[in-house]
PDB file of C-alpha atoms in Angstrom:
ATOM      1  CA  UNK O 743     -33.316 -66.219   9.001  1.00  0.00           C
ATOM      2  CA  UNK O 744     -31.446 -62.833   8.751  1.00  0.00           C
ATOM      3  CA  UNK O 745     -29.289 -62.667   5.137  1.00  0.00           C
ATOM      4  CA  UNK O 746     -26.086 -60.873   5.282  1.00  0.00           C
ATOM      5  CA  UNK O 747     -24.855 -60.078   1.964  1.00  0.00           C
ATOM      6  CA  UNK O 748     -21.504 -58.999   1.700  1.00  0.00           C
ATOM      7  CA  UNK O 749     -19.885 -56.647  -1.418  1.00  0.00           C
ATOM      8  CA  UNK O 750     -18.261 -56.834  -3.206  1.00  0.00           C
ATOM      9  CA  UNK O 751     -17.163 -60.802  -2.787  1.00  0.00           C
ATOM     10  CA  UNK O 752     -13.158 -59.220  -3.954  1.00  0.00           C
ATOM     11  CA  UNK O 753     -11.407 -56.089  -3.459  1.00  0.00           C
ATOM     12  CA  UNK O 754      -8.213 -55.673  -5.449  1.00  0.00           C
ATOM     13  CA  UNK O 755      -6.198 -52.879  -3.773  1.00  0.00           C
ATOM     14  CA  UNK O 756      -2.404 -51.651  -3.103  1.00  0.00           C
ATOM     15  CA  UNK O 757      -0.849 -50.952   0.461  1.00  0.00           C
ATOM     16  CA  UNK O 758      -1.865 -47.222   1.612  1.00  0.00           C
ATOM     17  CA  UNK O 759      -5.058 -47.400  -0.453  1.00  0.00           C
ATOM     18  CA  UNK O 760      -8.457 -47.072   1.869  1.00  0.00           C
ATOM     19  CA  UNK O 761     -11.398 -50.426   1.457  1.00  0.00           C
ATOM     20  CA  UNK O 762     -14.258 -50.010   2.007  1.00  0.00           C
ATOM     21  CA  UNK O 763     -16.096 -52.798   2.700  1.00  0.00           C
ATOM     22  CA  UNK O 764     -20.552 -53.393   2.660  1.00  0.00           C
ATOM     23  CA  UNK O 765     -22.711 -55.618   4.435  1.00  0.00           C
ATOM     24  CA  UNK O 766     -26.103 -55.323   3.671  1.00  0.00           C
ATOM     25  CA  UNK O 767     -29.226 -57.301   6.175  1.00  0.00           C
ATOM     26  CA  UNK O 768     -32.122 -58.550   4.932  1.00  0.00           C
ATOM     27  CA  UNK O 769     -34.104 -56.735   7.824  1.00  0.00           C
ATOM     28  CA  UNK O 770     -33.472 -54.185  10.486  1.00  0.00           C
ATOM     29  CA  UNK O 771     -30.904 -55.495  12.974  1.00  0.00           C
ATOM     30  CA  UNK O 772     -30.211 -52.410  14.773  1.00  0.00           C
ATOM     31  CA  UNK O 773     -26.597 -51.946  15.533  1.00  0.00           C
ATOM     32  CA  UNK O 774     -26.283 -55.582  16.581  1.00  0.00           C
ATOM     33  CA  UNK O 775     -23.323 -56.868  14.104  1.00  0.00           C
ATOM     34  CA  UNK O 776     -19.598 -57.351  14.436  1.00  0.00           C
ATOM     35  CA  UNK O 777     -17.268 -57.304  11.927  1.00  0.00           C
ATOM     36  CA  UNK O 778     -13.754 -60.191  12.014  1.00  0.00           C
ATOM     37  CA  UNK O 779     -10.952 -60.849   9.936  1.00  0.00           C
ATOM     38  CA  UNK O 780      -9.942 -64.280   9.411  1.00  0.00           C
ATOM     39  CA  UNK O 781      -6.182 -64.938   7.684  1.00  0.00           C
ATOM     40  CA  UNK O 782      -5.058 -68.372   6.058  1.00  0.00           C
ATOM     41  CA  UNK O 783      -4.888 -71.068   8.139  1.00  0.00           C
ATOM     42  CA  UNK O 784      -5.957 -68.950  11.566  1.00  0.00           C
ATOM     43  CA  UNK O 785      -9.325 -68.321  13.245  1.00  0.00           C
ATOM     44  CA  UNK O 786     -11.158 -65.484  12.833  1.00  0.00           C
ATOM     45  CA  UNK O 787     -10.433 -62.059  15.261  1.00  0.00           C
ATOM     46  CA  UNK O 788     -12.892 -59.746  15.948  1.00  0.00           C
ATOM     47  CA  UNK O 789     -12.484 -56.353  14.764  1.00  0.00           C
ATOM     48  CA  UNK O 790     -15.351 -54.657  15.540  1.00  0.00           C
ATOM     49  CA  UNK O 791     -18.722 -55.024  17.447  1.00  0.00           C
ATOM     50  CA  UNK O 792     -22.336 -53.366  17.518  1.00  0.00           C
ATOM     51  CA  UNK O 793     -21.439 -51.923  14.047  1.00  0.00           C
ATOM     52  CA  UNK O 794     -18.958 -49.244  15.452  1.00  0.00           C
ATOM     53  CA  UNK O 795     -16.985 -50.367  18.277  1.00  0.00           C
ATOM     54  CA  UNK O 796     -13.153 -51.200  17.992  1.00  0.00           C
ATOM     55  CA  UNK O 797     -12.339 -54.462  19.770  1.00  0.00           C
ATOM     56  CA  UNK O 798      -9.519 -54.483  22.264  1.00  0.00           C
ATOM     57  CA  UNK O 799      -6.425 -53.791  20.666  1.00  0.00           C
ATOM     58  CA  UNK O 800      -7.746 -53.633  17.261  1.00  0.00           C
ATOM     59  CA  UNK O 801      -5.637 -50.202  15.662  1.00  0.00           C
ATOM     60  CA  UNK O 802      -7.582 -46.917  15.127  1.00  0.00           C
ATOM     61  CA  UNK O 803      -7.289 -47.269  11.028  1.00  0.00           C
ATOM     62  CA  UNK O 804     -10.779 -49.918  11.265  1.00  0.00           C
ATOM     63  CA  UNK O 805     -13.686 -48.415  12.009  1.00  0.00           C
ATOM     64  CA  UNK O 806     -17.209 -49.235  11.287  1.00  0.00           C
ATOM     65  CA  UNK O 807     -20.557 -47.635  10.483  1.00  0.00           C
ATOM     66  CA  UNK O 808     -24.231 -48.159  10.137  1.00  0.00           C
ATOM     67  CA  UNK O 809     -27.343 -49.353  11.525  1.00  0.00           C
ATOM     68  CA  UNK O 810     -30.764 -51.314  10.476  1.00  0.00           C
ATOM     69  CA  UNK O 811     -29.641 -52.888   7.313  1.00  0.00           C
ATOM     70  CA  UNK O 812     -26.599 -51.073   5.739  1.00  0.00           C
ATOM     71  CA  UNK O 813     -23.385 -51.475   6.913  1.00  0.00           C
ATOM     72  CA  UNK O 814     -19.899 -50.631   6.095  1.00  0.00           C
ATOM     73  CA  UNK O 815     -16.416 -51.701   7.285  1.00  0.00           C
ATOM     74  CA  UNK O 816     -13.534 -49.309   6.350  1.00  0.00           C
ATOM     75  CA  UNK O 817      -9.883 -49.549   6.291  1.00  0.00           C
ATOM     76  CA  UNK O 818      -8.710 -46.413   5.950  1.00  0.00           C
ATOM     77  CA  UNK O 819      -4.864 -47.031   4.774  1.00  0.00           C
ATOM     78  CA  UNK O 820      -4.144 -50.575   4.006  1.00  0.00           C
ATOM     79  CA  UNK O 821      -1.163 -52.311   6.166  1.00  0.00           C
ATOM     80  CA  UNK O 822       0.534 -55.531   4.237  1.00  0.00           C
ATOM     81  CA  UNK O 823      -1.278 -57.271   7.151  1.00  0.00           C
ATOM     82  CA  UNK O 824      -4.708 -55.762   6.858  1.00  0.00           C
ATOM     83  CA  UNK O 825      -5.454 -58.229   3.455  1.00  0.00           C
ATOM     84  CA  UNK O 826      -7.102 -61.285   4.715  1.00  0.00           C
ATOM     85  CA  UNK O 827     -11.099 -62.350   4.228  1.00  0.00           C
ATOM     86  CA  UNK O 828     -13.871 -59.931   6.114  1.00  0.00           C
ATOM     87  CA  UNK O 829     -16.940 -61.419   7.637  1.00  0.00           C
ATOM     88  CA  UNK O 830     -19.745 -59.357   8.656  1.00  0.00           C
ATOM     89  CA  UNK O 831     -21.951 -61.277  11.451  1.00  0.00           C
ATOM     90  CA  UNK O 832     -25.457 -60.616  12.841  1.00  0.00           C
ATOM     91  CA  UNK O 833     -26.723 -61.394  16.635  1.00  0.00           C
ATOM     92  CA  UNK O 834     -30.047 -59.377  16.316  1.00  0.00           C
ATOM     93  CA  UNK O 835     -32.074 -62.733  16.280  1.00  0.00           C
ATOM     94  CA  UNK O 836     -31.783 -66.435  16.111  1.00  0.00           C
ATOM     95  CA  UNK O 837     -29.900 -67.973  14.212  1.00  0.00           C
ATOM     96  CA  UNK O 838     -27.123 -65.874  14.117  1.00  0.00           C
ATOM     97  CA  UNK O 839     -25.927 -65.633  10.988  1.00  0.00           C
ATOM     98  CA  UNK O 840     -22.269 -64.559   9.272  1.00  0.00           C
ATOM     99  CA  UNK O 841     -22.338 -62.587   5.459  1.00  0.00           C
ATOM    100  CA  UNK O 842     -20.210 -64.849   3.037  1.00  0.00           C
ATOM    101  CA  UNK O 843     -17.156 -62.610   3.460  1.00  0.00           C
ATOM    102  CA  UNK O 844     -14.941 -60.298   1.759  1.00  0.00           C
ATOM    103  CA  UNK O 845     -11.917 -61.390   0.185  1.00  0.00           C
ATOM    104  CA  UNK O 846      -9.160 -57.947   0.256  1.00  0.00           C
ATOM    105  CA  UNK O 847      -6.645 -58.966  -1.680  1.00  0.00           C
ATOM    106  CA  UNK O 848      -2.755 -57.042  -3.338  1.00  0.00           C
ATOM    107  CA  UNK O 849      -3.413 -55.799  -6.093  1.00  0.00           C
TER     108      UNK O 849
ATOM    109  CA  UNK Z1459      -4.693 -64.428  28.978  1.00  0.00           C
ATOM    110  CA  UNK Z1460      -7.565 -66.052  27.724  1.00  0.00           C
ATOM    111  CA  UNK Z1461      -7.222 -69.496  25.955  1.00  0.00           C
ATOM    112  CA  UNK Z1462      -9.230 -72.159  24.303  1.00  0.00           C
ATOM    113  CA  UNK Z1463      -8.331 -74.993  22.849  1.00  0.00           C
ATOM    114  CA  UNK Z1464     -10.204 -77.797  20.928  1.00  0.00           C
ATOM    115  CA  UNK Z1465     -10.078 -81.274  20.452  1.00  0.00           C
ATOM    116  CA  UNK Z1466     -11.951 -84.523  19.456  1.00  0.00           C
ATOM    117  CA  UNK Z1467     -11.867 -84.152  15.732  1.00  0.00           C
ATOM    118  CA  UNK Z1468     -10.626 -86.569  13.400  1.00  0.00           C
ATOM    119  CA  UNK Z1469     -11.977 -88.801  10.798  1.00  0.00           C
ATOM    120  CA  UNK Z1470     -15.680 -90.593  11.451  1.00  0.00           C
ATOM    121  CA  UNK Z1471     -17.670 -92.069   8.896  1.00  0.00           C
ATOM    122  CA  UNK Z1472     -21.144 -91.194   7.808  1.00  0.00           C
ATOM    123  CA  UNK Z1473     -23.826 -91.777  10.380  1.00  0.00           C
ATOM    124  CA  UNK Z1474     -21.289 -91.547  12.864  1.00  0.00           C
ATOM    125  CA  UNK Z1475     -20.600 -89.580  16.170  1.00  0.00           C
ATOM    126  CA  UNK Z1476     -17.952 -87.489  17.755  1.00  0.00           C
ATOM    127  CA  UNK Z1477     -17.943 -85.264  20.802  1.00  0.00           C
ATOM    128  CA  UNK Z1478     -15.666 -82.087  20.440  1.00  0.00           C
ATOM    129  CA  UNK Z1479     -14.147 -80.163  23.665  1.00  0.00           C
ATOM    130  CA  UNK Z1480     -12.790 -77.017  24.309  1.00  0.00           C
ATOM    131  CA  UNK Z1481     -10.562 -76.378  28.146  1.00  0.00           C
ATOM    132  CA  UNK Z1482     -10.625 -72.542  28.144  1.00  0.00           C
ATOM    133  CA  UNK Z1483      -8.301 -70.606  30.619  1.00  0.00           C
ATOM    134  CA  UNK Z1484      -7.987 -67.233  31.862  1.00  0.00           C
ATOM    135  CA  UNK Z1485     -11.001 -66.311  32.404  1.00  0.00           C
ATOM    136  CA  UNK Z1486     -13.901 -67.142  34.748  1.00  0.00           C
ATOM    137  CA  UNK Z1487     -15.674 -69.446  32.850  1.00  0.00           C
ATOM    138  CA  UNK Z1488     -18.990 -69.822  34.112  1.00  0.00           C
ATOM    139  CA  UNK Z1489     -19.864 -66.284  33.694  1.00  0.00           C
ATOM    140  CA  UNK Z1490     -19.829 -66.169  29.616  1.00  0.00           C
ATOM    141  CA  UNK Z1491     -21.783 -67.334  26.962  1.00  0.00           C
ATOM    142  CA  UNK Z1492     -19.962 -69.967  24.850  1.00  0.00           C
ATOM    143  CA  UNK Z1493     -20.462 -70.560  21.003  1.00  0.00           C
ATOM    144  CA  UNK Z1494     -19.371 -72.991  18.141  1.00  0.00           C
ATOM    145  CA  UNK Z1495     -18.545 -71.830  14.655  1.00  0.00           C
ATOM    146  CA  UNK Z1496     -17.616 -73.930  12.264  1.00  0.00           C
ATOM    147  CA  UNK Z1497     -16.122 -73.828   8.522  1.00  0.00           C
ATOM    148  CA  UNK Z1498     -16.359 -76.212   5.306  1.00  0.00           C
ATOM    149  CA  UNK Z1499     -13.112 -76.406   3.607  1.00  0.00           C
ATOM    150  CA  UNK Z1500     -13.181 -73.320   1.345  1.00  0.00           C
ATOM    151  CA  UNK Z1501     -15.881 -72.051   2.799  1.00  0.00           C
ATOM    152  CA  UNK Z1502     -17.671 -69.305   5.085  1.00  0.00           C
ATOM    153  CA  UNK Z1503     -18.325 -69.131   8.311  1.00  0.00           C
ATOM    154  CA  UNK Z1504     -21.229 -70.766   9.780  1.00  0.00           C
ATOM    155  CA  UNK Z1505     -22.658 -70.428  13.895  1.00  0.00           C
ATOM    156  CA  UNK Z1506     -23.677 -74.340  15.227  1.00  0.00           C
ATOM    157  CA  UNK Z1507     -24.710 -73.493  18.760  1.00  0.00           C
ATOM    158  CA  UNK Z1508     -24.631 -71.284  21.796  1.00  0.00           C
ATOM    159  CA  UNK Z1509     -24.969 -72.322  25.348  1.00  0.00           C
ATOM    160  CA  UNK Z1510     -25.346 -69.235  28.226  1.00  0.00           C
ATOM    161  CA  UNK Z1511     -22.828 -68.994  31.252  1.00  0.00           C
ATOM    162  CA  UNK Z1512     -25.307 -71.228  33.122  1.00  0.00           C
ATOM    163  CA  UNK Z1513     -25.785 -73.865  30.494  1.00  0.00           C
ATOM    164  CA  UNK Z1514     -29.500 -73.261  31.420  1.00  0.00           C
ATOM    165  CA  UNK Z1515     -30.199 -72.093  27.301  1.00  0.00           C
ATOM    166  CA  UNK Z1516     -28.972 -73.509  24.619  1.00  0.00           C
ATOM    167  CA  UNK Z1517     -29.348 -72.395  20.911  1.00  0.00           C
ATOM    168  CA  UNK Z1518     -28.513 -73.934  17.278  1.00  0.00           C
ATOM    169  CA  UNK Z1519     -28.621 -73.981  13.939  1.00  0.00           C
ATOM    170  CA  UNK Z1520     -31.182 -75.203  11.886  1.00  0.00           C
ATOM    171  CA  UNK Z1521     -28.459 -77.391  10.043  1.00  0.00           C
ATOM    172  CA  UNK Z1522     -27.715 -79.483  13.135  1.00  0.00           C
ATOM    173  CA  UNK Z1523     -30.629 -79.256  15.357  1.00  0.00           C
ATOM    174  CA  UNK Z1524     -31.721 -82.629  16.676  1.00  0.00           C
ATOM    175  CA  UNK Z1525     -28.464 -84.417  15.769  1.00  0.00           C
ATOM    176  CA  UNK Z1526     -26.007 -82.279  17.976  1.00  0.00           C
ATOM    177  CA  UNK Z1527     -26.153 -81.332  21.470  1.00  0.00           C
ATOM    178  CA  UNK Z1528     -23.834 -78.611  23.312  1.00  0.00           C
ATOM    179  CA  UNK Z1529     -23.018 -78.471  26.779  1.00  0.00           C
ATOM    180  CA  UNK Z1530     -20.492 -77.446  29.707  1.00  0.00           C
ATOM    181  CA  UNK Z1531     -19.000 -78.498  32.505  1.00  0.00           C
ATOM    182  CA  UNK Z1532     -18.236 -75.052  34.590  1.00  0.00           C
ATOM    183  CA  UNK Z1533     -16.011 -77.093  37.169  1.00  0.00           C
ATOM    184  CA  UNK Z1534     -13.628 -78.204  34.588  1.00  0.00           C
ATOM    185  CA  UNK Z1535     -13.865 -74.571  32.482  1.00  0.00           C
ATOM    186  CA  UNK Z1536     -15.089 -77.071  29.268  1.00  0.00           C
ATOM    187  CA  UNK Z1537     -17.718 -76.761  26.601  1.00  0.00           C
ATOM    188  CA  UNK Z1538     -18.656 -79.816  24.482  1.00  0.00           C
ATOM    189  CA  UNK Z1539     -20.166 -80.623  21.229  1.00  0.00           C
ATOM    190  CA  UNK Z1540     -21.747 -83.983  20.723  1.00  0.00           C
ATOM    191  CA  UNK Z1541     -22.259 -84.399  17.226  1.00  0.00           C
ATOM    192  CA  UNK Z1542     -24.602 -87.557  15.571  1.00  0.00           C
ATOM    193  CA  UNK Z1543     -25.776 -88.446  12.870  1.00  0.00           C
ATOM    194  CA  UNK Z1544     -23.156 -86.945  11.051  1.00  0.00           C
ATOM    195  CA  UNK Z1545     -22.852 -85.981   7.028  1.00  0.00           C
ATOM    196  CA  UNK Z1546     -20.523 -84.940   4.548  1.00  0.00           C
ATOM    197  CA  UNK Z1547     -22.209 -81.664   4.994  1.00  0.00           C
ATOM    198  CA  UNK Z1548     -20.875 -81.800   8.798  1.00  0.00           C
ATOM    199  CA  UNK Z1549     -17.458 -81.507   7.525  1.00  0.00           C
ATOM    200  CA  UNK Z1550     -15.171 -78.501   8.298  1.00  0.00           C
ATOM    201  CA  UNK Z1551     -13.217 -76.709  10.615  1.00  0.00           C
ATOM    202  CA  UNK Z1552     -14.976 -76.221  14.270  1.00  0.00           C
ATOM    203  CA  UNK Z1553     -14.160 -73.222  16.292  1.00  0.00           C
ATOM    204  CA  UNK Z1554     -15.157 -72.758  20.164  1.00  0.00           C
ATOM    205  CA  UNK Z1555     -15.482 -68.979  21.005  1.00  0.00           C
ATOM    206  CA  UNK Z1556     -15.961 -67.180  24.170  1.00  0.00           C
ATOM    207  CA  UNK Z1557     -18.830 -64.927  24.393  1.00  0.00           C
ATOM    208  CA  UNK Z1558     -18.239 -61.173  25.856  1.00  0.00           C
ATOM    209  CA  UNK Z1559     -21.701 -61.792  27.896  1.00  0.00           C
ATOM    210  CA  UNK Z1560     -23.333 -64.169  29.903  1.00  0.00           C
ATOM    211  CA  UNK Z1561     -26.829 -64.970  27.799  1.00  0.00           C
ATOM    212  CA  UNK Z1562     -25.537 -66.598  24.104  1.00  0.00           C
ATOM    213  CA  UNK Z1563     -26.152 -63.589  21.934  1.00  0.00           C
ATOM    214  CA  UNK Z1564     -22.842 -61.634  22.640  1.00  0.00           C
ATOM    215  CA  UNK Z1565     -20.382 -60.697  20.846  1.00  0.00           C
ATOM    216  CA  UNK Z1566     -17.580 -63.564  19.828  1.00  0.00           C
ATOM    217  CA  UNK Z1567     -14.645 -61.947  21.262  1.00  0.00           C
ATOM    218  CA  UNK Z1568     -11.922 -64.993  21.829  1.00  0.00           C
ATOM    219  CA  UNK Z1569     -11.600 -67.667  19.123  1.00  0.00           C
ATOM    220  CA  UNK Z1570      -9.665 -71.039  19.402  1.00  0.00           C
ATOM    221  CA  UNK Z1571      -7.577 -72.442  16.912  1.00  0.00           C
ATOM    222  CA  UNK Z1572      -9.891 -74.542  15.058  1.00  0.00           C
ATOM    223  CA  UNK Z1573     -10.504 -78.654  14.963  1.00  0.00           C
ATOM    224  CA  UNK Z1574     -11.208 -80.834  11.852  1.00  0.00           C
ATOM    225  CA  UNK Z1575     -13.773 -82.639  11.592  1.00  0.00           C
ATOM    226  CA  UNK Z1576     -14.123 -84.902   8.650  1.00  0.00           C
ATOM    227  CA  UNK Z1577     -16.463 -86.914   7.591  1.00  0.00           C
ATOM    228  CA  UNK Z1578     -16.187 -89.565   5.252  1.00  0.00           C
ATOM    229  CA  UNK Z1579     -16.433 -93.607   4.286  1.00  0.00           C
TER     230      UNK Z1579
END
């Protein structure tokens, strides 16, 4: 089974500030993982897919990075509604498997 | 507008079953992959199973292989989620989600709302 280790576990940050966010795979899965956002109480939205691909309607200030094992999820000015939990998630091979999330949090 | 919405959760006690559904709309549902995700209270996220557009392959978890059993019915644009032999472990919030391919290893790209499952005596 493919790990997905997420870091760090809380980021403490004001609006306007940039997160950057890690997800880290315990082998190569190529550019096969999607980044979502999941808020209290709601399901989780996908945000980006095949490491660097903006879903539809998802605004220009995500964007992602990486391939093989290191990847990165980055904010780059924090909107009131941008703090929620982060979950990196792998479909490179069976089972798929999600990282244990990033909680972005006002500080 | 695509939609999906589950239901079948509830209460069931230990060793017990339950069958979960989720009626998706607006889009053409025999041509995507479908998936369930599901959450403990408190918790991560954790993939169950994926059936293709076809039904023909199915795929789960470790975690619930041999005790549940996904499926569709194309004509009624509904996937299902029989669940047995169920555990406290088994309890959390279950999410359907629409696949952006046909095979079971897309990308999850429509969620529904969620349906609790708990289990307990």
């Amino acid at each position: 089974e493919i790990v997905l280790t997420q870091s760090p576990a809380t980021l403490s940050l004001s609006p306007g500030e940039r997160a950057t966010l890690s997800c880290r795979a315990s082998q190569s899965i190529g550019s096969h993982l999607a980044w979502f956002q999941q808020k209290p109480g709601q399901a989780p939205r996908l945000l980006i897919y095949d490491a660097s691909n903006r879903a539809t309607g998802i605004p220009a200030r995500f964007s992602g990075s990486g391939s093989g094992t290191d990847f990165t999820l980055t904010i780059s000015s924090l909107e009131p509604e941008d703090f929620a939990v982060y979950y990196c998630q792998q479909r490179s091979r069976w089972p798929l498997t999600f990282g244990g999330g990033t909680k972005v949090e006002i500080k | 507008e695509v939609q999906l919405l589950e239901s079948g959760g509830g209460l069931v006690q230990p060793g017990g079953s339950l069958r979960l559904s989720c009626e998706a709309s607006g889009f053409t549902f025999s041509s995507y992959a479908m998936t369930w995700v599901r959450q403990a209270p408190g918790k991560g996220l954790e993939w169950v199973s994926a059936i293709s557009g076809s039904g023909g392959a199915t795929y789960y978890a470790d975690s619930v292989q041999g005790r549940f059993t996904i499926s569709r019915d194309n004509s009624k644009n509904t996937l299902y989620l029989q669940m047995n032999s169920l555990g406290a472990e088994d309890t959390a919030v279950y999410y359907c989600a629409k696949e952006s391919g046909y095979n079971g290893y897309d990308n999850f790209d429509y969620w529904g709302q969620g349906i609790l499952v708990t289990v307990s005596s």
